[in-house]
Short mmCIF file of C-alpha atoms and ligand atoms in Angstrom, two decimals:
data_model
loop_
_atom_site.label_atom_id
_atom_site.label_comp_id
_atom_site.label_asym_id
_atom_site.label_seq_id
_atom_site.Cartn_x
_atom_site.Cartn_y
_atom_site.Cartn_z
CA MET A 1 -43.91 15.99 36.83
CA GLY A 2 -41.16 14.12 38.66
CA ASP A 3 -39.94 11.00 37.07
CA THR A 4 -43.14 9.11 37.00
CA LYS A 5 -43.91 7.61 33.59
CA ARG A 6 -45.99 4.49 34.00
CA ILE A 7 -48.83 4.26 36.52
CA GLY A 8 -51.27 1.42 37.25
CA ILE A 9 -54.92 1.60 38.09
CA LEU A 10 -57.28 -0.96 39.55
CA THR A 11 -60.70 -1.18 40.90
CA SER A 12 -61.26 -3.38 44.01
CA GLY A 13 -64.30 -4.54 46.16
CA GLY A 14 -67.91 -4.47 45.02
CA ASP A 15 -68.60 -2.58 41.76
CA CYS A 16 -70.78 0.56 41.49
CA ALA A 17 -71.75 3.13 38.99
CA GLY A 18 -69.14 5.81 38.51
CA LEU A 19 -65.98 3.59 38.40
CA ASN A 20 -65.71 3.97 34.66
CA PRO A 21 -65.91 7.68 34.63
CA THR A 22 -63.23 7.64 37.27
CA ILE A 23 -60.97 5.57 35.19
CA ARG A 24 -61.62 7.81 32.24
CA ALA A 25 -60.61 10.82 34.20
CA VAL A 26 -57.37 9.20 35.36
CA VAL A 27 -56.45 8.17 31.85
CA LEU A 28 -57.32 11.59 30.38
CA ARG A 29 -55.34 13.45 32.92
CA ALA A 30 -52.35 11.12 33.11
CA VAL A 31 -51.96 10.46 29.38
CA GLU A 32 -53.01 13.70 27.86
CA HIS A 33 -51.74 16.19 30.41
CA TYR A 34 -48.58 14.46 31.84
CA GLY A 35 -47.75 12.21 28.97
CA TRP A 36 -47.68 9.09 31.09
CA GLU A 37 -48.69 5.46 30.35
CA VAL A 38 -51.72 4.10 32.31
CA ILE A 39 -51.82 0.29 32.88
CA GLY A 40 -55.32 -1.02 33.80
CA ILE A 41 -54.94 -4.10 36.18
CA GLN A 42 -57.80 -6.52 35.73
CA GLN A 43 -60.00 -8.14 38.58
CA ALA A 44 -58.33 -6.09 41.21
CA THR A 45 -55.21 -7.53 42.75
CA HIS A 46 -56.04 -10.86 41.20
CA GLY A 47 -54.78 -9.70 37.99
CA LEU A 48 -51.23 -9.45 39.61
CA LEU A 49 -51.38 -13.24 40.24
CA LYS A 50 -51.47 -14.14 36.51
CA ASP A 51 -48.32 -14.80 34.62
CA PRO A 52 -47.94 -12.34 32.89
CA PRO A 53 -50.16 -10.14 35.03
CA ALA A 54 -53.57 -9.43 33.50
CA ALA A 55 -53.17 -5.91 32.53
CA MET A 56 -53.55 -3.60 29.58
CA ALA A 57 -52.51 -0.18 28.49
CA LEU A 58 -55.46 2.25 28.54
CA GLN A 59 -55.73 4.85 25.88
CA PRO A 60 -57.77 8.18 25.87
CA GLN A 61 -59.57 7.02 22.61
CA GLN A 62 -60.97 4.06 24.49
CA MET A 63 -62.49 6.31 27.19
CA SER A 64 -65.42 7.88 25.33
CA PRO A 65 -68.14 5.19 26.07
CA LEU A 66 -67.04 5.05 29.59
CA LEU A 67 -68.98 8.10 30.94
CA THR A 68 -72.29 6.36 30.76
CA ALA A 69 -71.19 2.86 31.37
CA GLY A 70 -71.88 1.20 34.74
CA GLY A 71 -69.59 -1.34 36.50
CA THR A 72 -65.98 -1.22 35.88
CA MET A 73 -64.11 -1.99 32.56
CA LEU A 74 -61.30 -3.46 34.63
CA GLY A 75 -63.40 -6.09 36.55
CA THR A 76 -63.17 -6.33 40.22
CA THR A 77 -63.51 -8.63 43.15
CA ASN A 78 -64.55 -8.45 46.76
CA LYS A 79 -62.89 -11.87 47.51
CA GLY A 80 -59.48 -13.05 47.94
CA ASN A 81 -57.70 -11.02 50.71
CA PRO A 82 -54.10 -11.47 49.57
CA PHE A 83 -52.95 -12.13 53.14
CA ALA A 84 -55.46 -14.93 53.64
CA PHE A 85 -56.08 -16.01 50.02
CA PRO A 86 -58.67 -18.82 49.61
CA MET A 87 -57.32 -21.91 47.82
CA PRO A 88 -59.39 -24.45 46.01
CA ASP A 89 -59.03 -26.86 48.74
CA GLY A 90 -60.49 -24.39 51.16
CA THR A 91 -57.14 -23.38 52.84
CA LEU A 92 -56.14 -19.79 53.22
CA ILE A 93 -52.50 -18.78 52.33
CA ASP A 94 -50.67 -15.53 52.14
CA ARG A 95 -50.12 -14.57 48.53
CA SER A 96 -49.11 -11.04 49.12
CA GLU A 97 -45.47 -11.71 47.84
CA ASP A 98 -46.94 -13.22 44.54
CA MET A 99 -49.02 -9.96 44.03
CA ILE A 100 -46.00 -7.91 44.78
CA ASP A 101 -44.07 -9.91 42.24
CA GLY A 102 -46.82 -9.28 39.60
CA TYR A 103 -46.64 -5.59 40.27
CA ARG A 104 -42.86 -5.60 39.84
CA LYS A 105 -43.29 -7.21 36.45
CA LEU A 106 -45.42 -4.35 35.35
CA GLY A 107 -42.70 -1.88 36.12
CA LEU A 108 -45.08 0.66 37.68
CA ASP A 109 -44.01 3.89 39.32
CA ALA A 110 -47.24 4.34 41.16
CA LEU A 111 -50.69 2.79 41.59
CA ILE A 112 -54.08 4.36 41.87
CA GLY A 113 -56.44 2.00 43.85
CA ILE A 114 -60.15 2.63 43.68
CA GLY A 115 -61.89 0.89 46.50
CA GLY A 116 -63.90 0.92 49.74
CA ASP A 117 -62.33 1.06 53.20
CA GLY A 118 -61.53 -2.68 53.14
CA SER A 119 -59.92 -2.66 49.82
CA ILE A 120 -57.90 0.48 50.41
CA ALA A 121 -56.64 -0.93 53.72
CA ILE A 122 -55.53 -4.12 51.93
CA LEU A 123 -53.86 -2.11 49.15
CA ARG A 124 -51.94 0.03 51.82
CA LYS A 125 -50.78 -3.10 53.44
CA LEU A 126 -49.48 -4.48 50.07
CA ALA A 127 -48.01 -1.12 49.30
CA GLN A 128 -46.03 -0.91 52.51
CA GLN A 129 -44.64 -4.44 52.00
CA GLY A 130 -43.89 -4.06 48.38
CA ASN A 131 -42.78 -0.42 48.54
CA TRP A 132 -45.49 0.84 46.08
CA ASN A 133 -46.40 4.42 45.59
CA LEU A 134 -50.19 4.23 46.35
CA VAL A 135 -52.86 6.78 46.05
CA GLY A 136 -56.52 5.81 46.87
CA ILE A 137 -59.79 6.80 45.48
CA PRO A 138 -62.94 6.03 47.65
CA LYS A 139 -65.87 4.20 46.04
CA THR A 140 -68.75 2.36 47.49
CA ILE A 141 -72.50 2.70 47.30
CA ASP A 142 -72.41 2.49 51.16
CA ASN A 143 -70.63 5.87 51.45
CA ASP A 144 -69.03 4.71 54.59
CA VAL A 145 -65.41 5.44 53.98
CA GLY A 146 -63.96 7.62 56.75
CA VAL A 147 -63.15 11.30 56.33
CA THR A 148 -64.69 11.83 52.88
CA GLU A 149 -68.34 13.07 52.56
CA ARG A 150 -68.80 11.34 49.37
CA SER A 151 -67.60 8.19 47.67
CA VAL A 152 -68.11 7.26 43.98
CA GLY A 153 -71.19 5.20 43.46
CA PHE A 154 -73.31 6.49 46.36
CA ASP A 155 -75.37 9.04 44.43
CA THR A 156 -76.54 6.57 41.74
CA ALA A 157 -77.49 4.19 44.32
CA VAL A 158 -79.59 6.72 46.12
CA ASN A 159 -81.31 7.73 42.74
CA ILE A 160 -82.20 4.19 42.26
CA ALA A 161 -83.54 3.60 45.70
CA THR A 162 -85.50 6.93 45.48
CA GLU A 163 -86.98 5.86 42.16
CA ALA A 164 -87.98 2.58 43.72
CA LEU A 165 -89.85 4.42 46.46
CA ASP A 166 -91.43 6.70 43.81
CA ARG A 167 -92.82 3.63 42.05
CA LEU A 168 -93.82 1.76 45.17
CA GLN A 169 -95.83 4.60 46.44
CA PHE A 170 -98.50 4.25 43.71
CA THR A 171 -98.98 0.51 44.22
CA ALA A 172 -98.96 0.84 48.09
CA ALA A 173 -101.68 3.53 47.77
CA SER A 174 -103.75 1.57 45.28
CA HIS A 175 -103.81 -1.52 47.62
CA SER A 176 -103.87 0.25 50.95
CA ARG A 177 -100.65 -1.57 51.82
CA VAL A 178 -97.44 -1.06 53.86
CA ILE A 179 -94.63 -1.61 51.51
CA ILE A 180 -91.13 -2.13 52.81
CA LEU A 181 -87.98 -1.43 50.67
CA GLU A 182 -84.83 -3.14 51.93
CA VAL A 183 -81.80 -1.30 50.61
CA MET A 184 -78.00 -2.00 50.81
CA GLY A 185 -75.51 0.05 52.80
CA ARG A 186 -73.68 -2.73 54.63
CA ASP A 187 -73.32 -1.41 58.27
CA ALA A 188 -74.41 2.06 57.64
CA GLY A 189 -77.67 3.65 56.79
CA HIS A 190 -76.67 6.30 54.27
CA ILE A 191 -78.57 4.97 51.42
CA ALA A 192 -81.75 4.46 53.59
CA ILE A 193 -81.81 7.85 55.00
CA SER A 194 -80.99 9.73 51.91
CA ALA A 195 -83.39 7.82 49.64
CA GLY A 196 -85.99 7.83 52.44
CA ILE A 197 -86.08 11.59 52.61
CA ALA A 198 -85.81 12.05 48.89
CA GLY A 199 -88.52 9.45 48.07
CA GLY A 200 -90.99 10.38 50.80
CA ALA A 201 -90.84 7.32 53.05
CA ASP A 202 -92.95 7.47 56.18
CA ILE A 203 -90.58 5.32 58.24
CA ILE A 204 -86.88 5.00 57.91
CA LEU A 205 -85.02 2.42 59.74
CA ILE A 206 -81.15 2.56 59.93
CA PRO A 207 -78.57 0.59 62.08
CA GLU A 208 -77.46 3.74 63.80
CA ILE A 209 -80.97 4.40 65.57
CA PRO A 210 -82.83 1.70 67.58
CA TYR A 211 -86.45 0.95 66.89
CA THR A 212 -89.32 -1.07 68.40
CA ILE A 213 -91.85 -3.00 66.41
CA ASP A 214 -94.65 -1.58 68.66
CA ASN A 215 -93.70 1.91 67.72
CA VAL A 216 -93.50 1.15 64.04
CA CYS A 217 -96.98 -0.39 64.15
CA ALA A 218 -98.32 2.53 66.24
CA ILE A 219 -97.06 4.96 63.55
CA ILE A 220 -98.80 3.00 60.74
CA LYS A 221 -101.94 2.90 62.85
CA GLU A 222 -101.78 6.63 63.48
CA ARG A 223 -101.37 7.24 59.78
CA GLN A 224 -104.44 5.10 59.16
CA SER A 225 -106.43 6.98 61.61
CA LYS A 226 -105.66 10.14 59.73
CA GLY A 227 -106.90 8.68 56.51
CA LYS A 228 -103.45 7.76 55.12
CA ASN A 229 -104.17 4.33 53.89
CA TYR A 230 -100.59 3.31 53.07
CA SER A 231 -97.21 3.55 54.45
CA LEU A 232 -93.73 3.37 52.90
CA ILE A 233 -90.91 1.95 54.92
CA ILE A 234 -87.27 2.00 53.93
CA VAL A 235 -84.91 -0.16 55.90
CA ALA A 236 -81.14 -0.68 55.67
CA GLU A 237 -79.92 -4.21 55.34
CA ALA A 238 -77.96 -4.15 58.51
CA VAL A 239 -80.90 -3.20 60.73
CA ARG A 240 -81.26 -5.99 63.30
CA THR A 241 -84.37 -7.67 64.74
CA GLU A 242 -85.95 -5.82 67.66
CA GLY A 243 -83.98 -8.26 69.95
CA GLY A 244 -80.75 -7.28 68.34
CA ASP A 245 -80.08 -10.40 66.26
CA PRO A 246 -78.30 -9.69 62.83
CA LEU A 247 -80.34 -10.93 59.80
CA THR A 248 -77.85 -12.86 57.61
CA HIS A 249 -77.59 -15.96 55.57
CA THR A 250 -74.82 -18.11 54.49
CA ASP A 251 -74.37 -18.33 50.71
CA GLY A 252 -73.28 -21.41 48.72
CA LEU A 253 -69.60 -20.55 49.45
CA GLY A 254 -70.09 -20.36 53.02
CA GLU A 255 -69.87 -16.63 53.25
CA CYS A 256 -72.17 -14.60 55.50
CA ARG A 257 -74.45 -12.21 53.63
CA LEU A 258 -76.76 -9.43 55.09
CA GLY A 259 -80.45 -9.65 54.13
CA GLY A 260 -83.82 -10.41 55.50
CA ILE A 261 -84.87 -7.49 57.62
CA GLY A 262 -87.43 -6.36 55.20
CA GLN A 263 -89.22 -9.76 55.41
CA TYR A 264 -88.72 -9.82 59.28
CA LEU A 265 -90.51 -6.46 59.52
CA SER A 266 -93.18 -7.50 57.13
CA GLU A 267 -94.04 -10.51 59.30
CA GLN A 268 -94.01 -8.56 62.46
CA ILE A 269 -96.40 -5.96 61.26
CA CYS A 270 -98.68 -8.48 59.37
CA SER A 271 -98.92 -10.80 62.38
CA ARG A 272 -100.07 -7.89 64.65
CA HIS A 273 -103.01 -7.38 61.99
CA VAL A 274 -101.89 -3.74 61.50
CA ALA A 275 -101.86 -3.78 57.67
CA GLU A 276 -101.21 -6.04 54.52
CA THR A 277 -97.58 -5.80 53.78
CA ARG A 278 -95.32 -6.45 50.91
CA VAL A 279 -91.44 -6.40 50.70
CA THR A 280 -89.08 -5.24 47.92
CA VAL A 281 -85.36 -6.19 48.22
CA LEU A 282 -83.61 -3.82 45.91
CA GLY A 283 -80.29 -5.73 46.01
CA HIS A 284 -77.69 -5.21 43.22
CA VAL A 285 -79.95 -3.05 41.22
CA GLN A 286 -78.39 -0.29 43.33
CA ARG A 287 -75.03 -1.12 41.89
CA GLY A 288 -75.80 -1.26 38.21
CA GLY A 289 -77.01 1.27 35.66
CA ILE A 290 -75.88 4.57 34.08
CA PRO A 291 -73.71 6.57 36.49
CA SER A 292 -75.62 9.71 37.75
CA PRO A 293 -74.13 13.06 36.72
CA SER A 294 -73.00 13.64 40.34
CA ASP A 295 -71.09 10.36 40.39
CA ARG A 296 -69.46 11.16 37.04
CA LEU A 297 -68.51 14.51 38.47
CA ILE A 298 -67.11 13.12 41.78
CA GLY A 299 -65.25 10.31 39.69
CA ALA A 300 -63.86 12.98 37.42
CA ALA A 301 -62.81 15.31 40.20
CA PHE A 302 -61.15 12.30 42.24
CA GLY A 303 -59.47 10.92 39.14
CA VAL A 304 -57.78 14.24 38.17
CA ALA A 305 -56.79 14.89 41.73
CA ALA A 306 -55.31 11.45 42.29
CA VAL A 307 -53.09 11.81 39.06
CA ASP A 308 -52.03 15.17 40.41
CA LEU A 309 -51.03 13.72 43.68
CA ILE A 310 -48.81 11.28 41.96
CA ALA A 311 -47.30 14.11 39.97
CA GLU A 312 -46.55 15.89 43.24
CA ARG A 313 -45.16 12.70 44.62
CA GLN A 314 -47.65 12.62 47.52
CA PHE A 315 -48.21 8.96 48.16
CA ASP A 316 -50.04 7.01 50.73
CA GLN A 317 -52.91 9.47 50.34
CA MET A 318 -56.58 9.24 49.57
CA VAL A 319 -58.57 11.87 47.80
CA THR A 320 -61.62 13.09 49.70
CA TRP A 321 -64.63 15.21 49.05
CA GLN A 322 -65.00 17.73 51.82
CA ASN A 323 -66.85 21.05 51.89
CA ARG A 324 -67.33 21.06 48.13
CA GLN A 325 -63.67 20.54 47.45
CA VAL A 326 -61.44 17.72 46.60
CA MET A 327 -58.82 17.26 49.31
CA SER A 328 -56.49 14.43 50.20
CA VAL A 329 -55.78 12.77 53.53
CA PRO A 330 -53.26 10.06 54.56
CA ILE A 331 -54.87 6.69 53.90
CA ALA A 332 -54.20 5.80 57.54
CA ASP A 333 -56.56 8.57 58.72
CA ALA A 334 -59.26 7.56 56.18
CA ILE A 335 -59.29 3.81 57.15
CA ALA A 336 -59.04 4.67 60.86
CA HIS A 337 -62.61 6.16 60.97
CA TYR A 338 -65.72 4.32 59.89
CA ARG A 339 -68.35 6.75 58.71
CA ALA A 340 -71.72 5.87 59.88
CA VAL A 341 -74.85 8.05 59.75
CA ASP A 342 -74.52 10.64 62.49
CA PRO A 343 -77.75 10.25 64.66
CA THR A 344 -77.46 14.00 65.58
CA GLY A 345 -76.57 15.14 61.94
CA THR A 346 -78.50 17.20 59.26
CA LEU A 347 -80.12 14.28 57.45
CA VAL A 348 -81.63 12.87 60.72
CA LYS A 349 -82.88 16.16 61.78
CA THR A 350 -84.37 16.87 58.31
CA ALA A 351 -86.10 13.50 58.52
CA ARG A 352 -87.46 14.19 61.92
CA GLY A 353 -88.44 17.63 60.89
CA LEU A 354 -90.50 16.19 57.99
CA GLY A 355 -92.36 13.97 60.49
CA ILE A 356 -90.63 10.82 59.23
CA TYR A 357 -90.48 8.18 61.96
CA LEU A 358 -86.98 6.92 62.68
CA GLY A 359 -87.70 4.24 65.08
CA ASP A 360 -86.85 5.95 68.47
O1 F6P B 401 -70.33 -2.75 49.92
C1 F6P B 401 -71.25 -2.72 48.88
C2 F6P B 401 -72.21 -3.71 48.92
O2 F6P B 401 -73.09 -3.58 47.83
C3 F6P B 401 -73.10 -3.78 50.27
O3 F6P B 401 -74.01 -2.59 50.24
C4 F6P B 401 -73.61 -5.11 50.25
O4 F6P B 401 -73.94 -5.59 51.55
C5 F6P B 401 -72.58 -5.95 49.63
O5 F6P B 401 -71.74 -5.06 48.88
C6 F6P B 401 -73.01 -6.99 48.69
O6 F6P B 401 -71.95 -7.76 48.26
P1 F6P B 401 -71.97 -8.86 47.20
O7 F6P B 401 -71.95 -8.11 45.87
O8 F6P B 401 -70.70 -9.66 47.36
O9 F6P B 401 -73.15 -9.63 47.23
#
């Protein structure tokens, strides 16, 4: 067990389903098996800036409702990089030492950081500067964290996107329309390719594979000529225009957000008089809701393994899912490799094998 007695846990970056079951697993393993104390830090590293730090002791008896709860009981943020922290006057300052100070006040022996690649990289930088014993758990609906085949939250997002396609199919067929479903995923097309196959999309467009509007229209027409009066297209948010321009908009805070490829495709298809089109942008629906059994399971496996790594005093590691097993890798390796969809991989081959058009 070593001398670890008091560990911290935080969730950082965009929320997703499965975070609460992961927190539950950490608490059950740490408190009930090792007899440690678990301190939940609120709003990611922002909680460390409060005086006293915004944090609470987590008890096993609080954990029962967490299996089925979406979001994160600890709160989170995907803003406020400690090394370039936005101040009310718009300036960016380095607040890393303030966070390290907050961490010191909590008297923690180790920290479990649940985050995507960006958050885990930031936590590692803080850990190195502040001498923290860090273990990472990958979470993101985008499933793009390097080395791990699965991240917490991905499966639920795929379920939601698949269900959306299941529903859209009936209305598309009833009206003989082309319906385009725009899904999240940031720079990777994992949600689109998985949900597209599972939900019976006719066309899947992902950032990893180029496409042309002419080809998309030709596929729709070919389907029409075979008596298939409707088509379902699923497109990942980071797919660009045919000419390679990113589709983004600036929000009220001046931040750049992905979105608009669904509408772009719709206009292109419609203006060529190929079919009547409608667009559904799934948005944050993909992040909410009851965690799927698979996300609960991955969260449980990751939570237990992360606590065990601390017990073995193996720090600067991230738990991963590889070949049906929980393993761990140095965080440096995980963040060094971005995991996009492999254009020669099994899912792409499967989609092609089913006759789904992928753009090329
Ligand atoms: O990284 C998760 C994610 O949901 C992306 O798929 C999406 O592009 C982004 O976060 C949305 O971020 P926000 O919640 O800040 O709008």
